């Protein structure tokens, strides 16, 4: 199965809210498979469709328990606070300490169209929040305080200019 090129910061698809998935047909299943391949090749632990240029509301992830896909996901409950250094496959090479809810409950659909409820604590909770942000056109930079964001964008420009090959492991 083919792997997609991952879109990076600056690509407008990453800033646009994605549309609900309506057709769970064979073509969609192939697309999900290609996203798994892309995520493992990267390597990353999560990947949202807009990151490969597909403006649809779904994402794939694997936090160590095998590949999963969540379609048209919504956060229905969130609890607590957890600080974690997040990386993003679309902002390769950089990572930022971001505080978000620790435990989230997500309602979504699987590839067969069944409703699923996934509760994620710590890493899984973080992955789901980060990927749902991608579906809303929100990036890590948008989750930083103003002063932090300015610094982060400067870091990004320097990083791009340096032309270094990014280390993307554990990115979302
Ligand atoms: Zn990301």
PDB file of C-alpha atoms and ligand atoms in Angstrom:
ATOM      1  CA  UNK A   1       0.000   0.000   0.000  1.00  0.00           C
ATOM      2  CA  UNK A   2       1.298   3.391  -0.997  1.00  0.00           C
ATOM      3  CA  UNK A   3       2.436   6.003   1.453  1.00  0.00           C
ATOM      4  CA  UNK A   4       1.374   9.650   1.105  1.00  0.00           C
ATOM      5  CA  UNK A   5       3.638  12.688   1.341  1.00  0.00           C
ATOM      6  CA  UNK A   6       2.836  14.479   4.613  1.00  0.00           C
ATOM      7  CA  UNK A   7       1.807  18.131   4.286  1.00  0.00           C
ATOM      8  CA  UNK A   8       3.813  20.530   6.422  1.00  0.00           C
ATOM      9  CA  UNK A   9       3.062  23.841   8.119  1.00  0.00           C
ATOM     10  CA  UNK A  10       2.321  26.508   5.526  1.00  0.00           C
ATOM     11  CA  UNK A  11       0.079  24.234   3.451  1.00  0.00           C
ATOM     12  CA  UNK A  12      -3.452  25.742   3.524  1.00  0.00           C
ATOM     13  CA  UNK A  13      -5.113  22.299   3.897  1.00  0.00           C
ATOM     14  CA  UNK A  14      -3.790  22.228   7.482  1.00  0.00           C
ATOM     15  CA  UNK A  15      -5.621  25.445   8.367  1.00  0.00           C
ATOM     16  CA  UNK A  16      -9.018  24.504   6.934  1.00  0.00           C
ATOM     17  CA  UNK A  17     -11.753  22.667   8.851  1.00  0.00           C
ATOM     18  CA  UNK A  18     -12.389  19.248   7.279  1.00  0.00           C
ATOM     19  CA  UNK A  19     -15.785  17.935   6.123  1.00  0.00           C
ATOM     20  CA  UNK A  20     -17.728  15.027   7.676  1.00  0.00           C
ATOM     21  CA  UNK A  21     -17.066  11.626   6.116  1.00  0.00           C
ATOM     22  CA  UNK A  22     -20.199  10.456   4.303  1.00  0.00           C
ATOM     23  CA  UNK A  23     -19.191   7.396   2.239  1.00  0.00           C
ATOM     24  CA  UNK A  24     -17.642   4.393   3.972  1.00  0.00           C
ATOM     25  CA  UNK A  25     -17.032   2.623   0.654  1.00  0.00           C
ATOM     26  CA  UNK A  26     -14.160   0.516  -0.629  1.00  0.00           C
ATOM     27  CA  UNK A  27     -12.311   3.599  -1.737  1.00  0.00           C
ATOM     28  CA  UNK A  28     -12.485   5.013   1.770  1.00  0.00           C
ATOM     29  CA  UNK A  29     -11.140   1.761   3.275  1.00  0.00           C
ATOM     30  CA  UNK A  30      -8.175   1.929   0.857  1.00  0.00           C
ATOM     31  CA  UNK A  31      -7.545   5.501   1.921  1.00  0.00           C
ATOM     32  CA  UNK A  32      -7.490   4.426   5.594  1.00  0.00           C
ATOM     33  CA  UNK A  33      -4.991   1.647   4.754  1.00  0.00           C
ATOM     34  CA  UNK A  34      -2.735   4.141   2.974  1.00  0.00           C
ATOM     35  CA  UNK A  35      -2.917   6.402   6.029  1.00  0.00           C
ATOM     36  CA  UNK A  36      -1.771   3.550   8.289  1.00  0.00           C
ATOM     37  CA  UNK A  37       1.193   2.940   5.970  1.00  0.00           C
ATOM     38  CA  UNK A  38       2.023   6.652   5.946  1.00  0.00           C
ATOM     39  CA  UNK A  39       1.820   6.857   9.751  1.00  0.00           C
ATOM     40  CA  UNK A  40       4.102   3.831  10.292  1.00  0.00           C
ATOM     41  CA  UNK A  41       6.576   5.008   7.626  1.00  0.00           C
ATOM     42  CA  UNK A  42       6.848   8.489   9.166  1.00  0.00           C
ATOM     43  CA  UNK A  43       7.018   7.145  11.943  1.00  0.00           C
ATOM     44  CA  UNK A  44       4.242   8.666  13.986  1.00  0.00           C
ATOM     45  CA  UNK A  45       1.638   7.560  16.531  1.00  0.00           C
ATOM     46  CA  UNK A  46      -1.242   9.473  14.958  1.00  0.00           C
ATOM     47  CA  UNK A  47      -2.156  10.982  11.595  1.00  0.00           C
ATOM     48  CA  UNK A  48      -5.196  13.029  10.570  1.00  0.00           C
ATOM     49  CA  UNK A  49      -6.540  13.023   6.992  1.00  0.00           C
ATOM     50  CA  UNK A  50      -5.805  16.744   6.326  1.00  0.00           C
ATOM     51  CA  UNK A  51      -2.119  15.957   6.977  1.00  0.00           C
ATOM     52  CA  UNK A  52      -2.093  13.982   3.732  1.00  0.00           C
ATOM     53  CA  UNK A  53      -4.186  16.578   1.895  1.00  0.00           C
ATOM     54  CA  UNK A  54      -7.561  14.858   2.400  1.00  0.00           C
ATOM     55  CA  UNK A  55     -10.045  17.366   3.916  1.00  0.00           C
ATOM     56  CA  UNK A  56     -12.208  14.771   5.710  1.00  0.00           C
ATOM     57  CA  UNK A  57     -12.949  14.212   9.388  1.00  0.00           C
ATOM     58  CA  UNK A  58     -11.059  11.073  10.354  1.00  0.00           C
ATOM     59  CA  UNK A  59      -7.721  10.075  11.797  1.00  0.00           C
ATOM     60  CA  UNK A  60      -5.631   6.970  12.429  1.00  0.00           C
ATOM     61  CA  UNK A  61      -3.457   6.165  15.440  1.00  0.00           C
ATOM     62  CA  UNK A  62      -1.484   3.444  17.163  1.00  0.00           C
ATOM     63  CA  UNK A  63      -0.369   4.028  20.737  1.00  0.00           C
ATOM     64  CA  UNK A  64       1.061   0.500  20.964  1.00  0.00           C
ATOM     65  CA  UNK A  65      -2.156  -1.529  20.821  1.00  0.00           C
ATOM     66  CA  UNK A  66      -2.427  -1.793  17.033  1.00  0.00           C
ATOM     67  CA  UNK A  67      -3.858   0.431  14.307  1.00  0.00           C
ATOM     68  CA  UNK A  68      -7.173   2.204  14.915  1.00  0.00           C
ATOM     69  CA  UNK A  69      -9.266   4.656  12.918  1.00  0.00           C
ATOM     70  CA  UNK A  70     -11.880   7.089  14.233  1.00  0.00           C
ATOM     71  CA  UNK A  71     -14.357   8.650  11.810  1.00  0.00           C
ATOM     72  CA  UNK A  72     -16.325  11.875  12.441  1.00  0.00           C
ATOM     73  CA  UNK A  73     -15.020  12.037  16.032  1.00  0.00           C
ATOM     74  CA  UNK A  74     -16.326  14.375  18.743  1.00  0.00           C
ATOM     75  CA  UNK A  75     -15.007  14.939  22.251  1.00  0.00           C
ATOM     76  CA  UNK A  76     -17.982  14.367  24.547  1.00  0.00           C
ATOM     77  CA  UNK A  77     -16.209  14.663  27.882  1.00  0.00           C
ATOM     78  CA  UNK A  78     -12.831  15.844  29.152  1.00  0.00           C
ATOM     79  CA  UNK A  79     -11.272  15.842  32.576  1.00  0.00           C
ATOM     80  CA  UNK A  80      -8.149  16.949  34.413  1.00  0.00           C
ATOM     81  CA  UNK A  81      -4.946  18.496  33.081  1.00  0.00           C
ATOM     82  CA  UNK A  82      -1.822  16.907  31.680  1.00  0.00           C
ATOM     83  CA  UNK A  83       1.355  18.465  30.362  1.00  0.00           C
ATOM     84  CA  UNK A  84       3.083  16.632  27.526  1.00  0.00           C
ATOM     85  CA  UNK A  85       5.747  17.491  24.978  1.00  0.00           C
ATOM     86  CA  UNK A  86       3.871  17.195  21.687  1.00  0.00           C
ATOM     87  CA  UNK A  87       5.397  16.691  18.283  1.00  0.00           C
ATOM     88  CA  UNK A  88       3.550  16.970  14.975  1.00  0.00           C
ATOM     89  CA  UNK A  89       4.362  15.248  11.673  1.00  0.00           C
ATOM     90  CA  UNK A  90       3.336  18.489   9.947  1.00  0.00           C
ATOM     91  CA  UNK A  91       5.755  20.548  12.066  1.00  0.00           C
ATOM     92  CA  UNK A  92       8.679  18.112  11.838  1.00  0.00           C
ATOM     93  CA  UNK A  93      11.641  18.544  14.128  1.00  0.00           C
ATOM     94  CA  UNK A  94       9.951  20.704  16.765  1.00  0.00           C
ATOM     95  CA  UNK A  95       8.145  19.769  19.983  1.00  0.00           C
ATOM     96  CA  UNK A  96       6.281  21.892  22.509  1.00  0.00           C
ATOM     97  CA  UNK A  97       5.153  21.318  26.080  1.00  0.00           C
ATOM     98  CA  UNK A  98       1.370  21.752  25.940  1.00  0.00           C
ATOM     99  CA  UNK A  99      -1.196  21.409  28.736  1.00  0.00           C
ATOM    100  CA  UNK A 100      -4.522  19.831  27.754  1.00  0.00           C
ATOM    101  CA  UNK A 101      -7.170  17.725  29.515  1.00  0.00           C
ATOM    102  CA  UNK A 102      -5.745  14.414  30.737  1.00  0.00           C
ATOM    103  CA  UNK A 103      -8.720  12.160  30.103  1.00  0.00           C
ATOM    104  CA  UNK A 104     -11.074  12.506  27.160  1.00  0.00           C
ATOM    105  CA  UNK A 105     -14.061  10.533  25.933  1.00  0.00           C
ATOM    106  CA  UNK A 106     -14.538  10.531  22.174  1.00  0.00           C
ATOM    107  CA  UNK A 107     -17.601   9.443  20.251  1.00  0.00           C
ATOM    108  CA  UNK A 108     -16.922   8.395  16.656  1.00  0.00           C
ATOM    109  CA  UNK A 109     -17.633   5.730  14.024  1.00  0.00           C
ATOM    110  CA  UNK A 110     -15.558   2.798  12.811  1.00  0.00           C
ATOM    111  CA  UNK A 111     -15.077   1.811   9.128  1.00  0.00           C
ATOM    112  CA  UNK A 112     -18.252  -0.286   9.252  1.00  0.00           C
ATOM    113  CA  UNK A 113     -20.278   2.700  10.406  1.00  0.00           C
ATOM    114  CA  UNK A 114     -20.780   1.457  13.980  1.00  0.00           C
ATOM    115  CA  UNK A 115     -20.729   4.019  16.734  1.00  0.00           C
ATOM    116  CA  UNK A 116     -17.708   3.686  19.030  1.00  0.00           C
ATOM    117  CA  UNK A 117     -16.864   5.373  22.303  1.00  0.00           C
ATOM    118  CA  UNK A 118     -13.148   5.602  23.145  1.00  0.00           C
ATOM    119  CA  UNK A 119     -11.862   6.812  26.467  1.00  0.00           C
ATOM    120  CA  UNK A 120      -8.233   7.933  26.361  1.00  0.00           C
ATOM    121  CA  UNK A 121      -6.020   8.797  29.304  1.00  0.00           C
ATOM    122  CA  UNK A 122      -2.649  10.578  28.979  1.00  0.00           C
ATOM    123  CA  UNK A 123      -1.015   9.610  25.618  1.00  0.00           C
ATOM    124  CA  UNK A 124      -4.166   8.261  23.954  1.00  0.00           C
ATOM    125  CA  UNK A 125      -6.141  11.246  25.230  1.00  0.00           C
ATOM    126  CA  UNK A 126      -3.478  13.545  23.865  1.00  0.00           C
ATOM    127  CA  UNK A 127      -3.356  11.850  20.468  1.00  0.00           C
ATOM    128  CA  UNK A 128      -7.134  12.134  20.048  1.00  0.00           C
ATOM    129  CA  UNK A 129      -7.187  15.822  21.038  1.00  0.00           C
ATOM    130  CA  UNK A 130      -4.261  16.636  18.726  1.00  0.00           C
ATOM    131  CA  UNK A 131      -5.824  14.811  15.762  1.00  0.00           C
ATOM    132  CA  UNK A 132      -9.281  16.327  16.305  1.00  0.00           C
ATOM    133  CA  UNK A 133      -7.550  19.735  16.299  1.00  0.00           C
ATOM    134  CA  UNK A 134      -6.183  18.853  12.832  1.00  0.00           C
ATOM    135  CA  UNK A 135      -9.746  18.169  11.654  1.00  0.00           C
ATOM    136  CA  UNK A 136     -10.685  21.682  12.818  1.00  0.00           C
ATOM    137  CA  UNK A 137      -7.681  23.295  11.092  1.00  0.00           C
ATOM    138  CA  UNK A 138      -5.936  23.900  14.427  1.00  0.00           C
ATOM    139  CA  UNK A 139      -2.180  23.325  14.831  1.00  0.00           C
ATOM    140  CA  UNK A 140       0.104  23.120  17.891  1.00  0.00           C
ATOM    141  CA  UNK A 141       1.173  26.733  17.334  1.00  0.00           C
ATOM    142  CA  UNK A 142      -2.449  27.773  17.992  1.00  0.00           C
ATOM    143  CA  UNK A 143      -2.326  26.030  21.396  1.00  0.00           C
ATOM    144  CA  UNK A 144       0.619  28.115  22.635  1.00  0.00           C
ATOM    145  CA  UNK A 145       0.463  31.391  24.551  1.00  0.00           C
ATOM    146  CA  UNK A 146       1.143  34.470  22.416  1.00  0.00           C
ATOM    147  CA  UNK A 147       4.787  34.947  23.501  1.00  0.00           C
ATOM    148  CA  UNK A 148       5.496  31.228  23.220  1.00  0.00           C
ATOM    149  CA  UNK A 149       3.915  31.123  19.785  1.00  0.00           C
ATOM    150  CA  UNK A 150       6.120  33.930  18.520  1.00  0.00           C
ATOM    151  CA  UNK A 151       9.201  32.082  19.707  1.00  0.00           C
ATOM    152  CA  UNK A 152       7.947  28.793  18.268  1.00  0.00           C
ATOM    153  CA  UNK A 153       7.353  30.333  14.832  1.00  0.00           C
ATOM    154  CA  UNK A 154      10.859  31.813  14.910  1.00  0.00           C
ATOM    155  CA  UNK A 155      12.238  28.363  15.801  1.00  0.00           C
ATOM    156  CA  UNK A 156      10.300  26.881  12.904  1.00  0.00           C
ATOM    157  CA  UNK A 157      11.680  29.412  10.394  1.00  0.00           C
ATOM    158  CA  UNK A 158      15.230  28.757  11.602  1.00  0.00           C
ATOM    159  CA  UNK A 159      14.623  25.050  11.410  1.00  0.00           C
ATOM    160  CA  UNK A 160      13.353  25.265   7.816  1.00  0.00           C
ATOM    161  CA  UNK A 161      16.272  27.479   6.787  1.00  0.00           C
ATOM    162  CA  UNK A 162      18.819  25.106   8.331  1.00  0.00           C
ATOM    163  CA  UNK A 163      17.531  22.330   6.060  1.00  0.00           C
ATOM    164  CA  UNK A 164      18.136  19.690   8.766  1.00  0.00           C
ATOM    165  CA  UNK A 165      16.413  16.370   8.391  1.00  0.00           C
ATOM    166  CA  UNK A 166      13.812  16.285  11.118  1.00  0.00           C
ATOM    167  CA  UNK A 167      13.420  13.565  13.684  1.00  0.00           C
ATOM    168  CA  UNK A 168       9.705  12.880  13.683  1.00  0.00           C
ATOM    169  CA  UNK A 169       9.411   9.957  16.100  1.00  0.00           C
ATOM    170  CA  UNK A 170       6.425  10.087  18.465  1.00  0.00           C
ATOM    171  CA  UNK A 171       4.868  12.823  16.392  1.00  0.00           C
ATOM    172  CA  UNK A 172       1.115  13.179  15.945  1.00  0.00           C
TER     173      UNK A 172
HETATM  174 ZN1  LIG B   1      -0.065  16.919  14.120  1.00  0.00          ZN
END
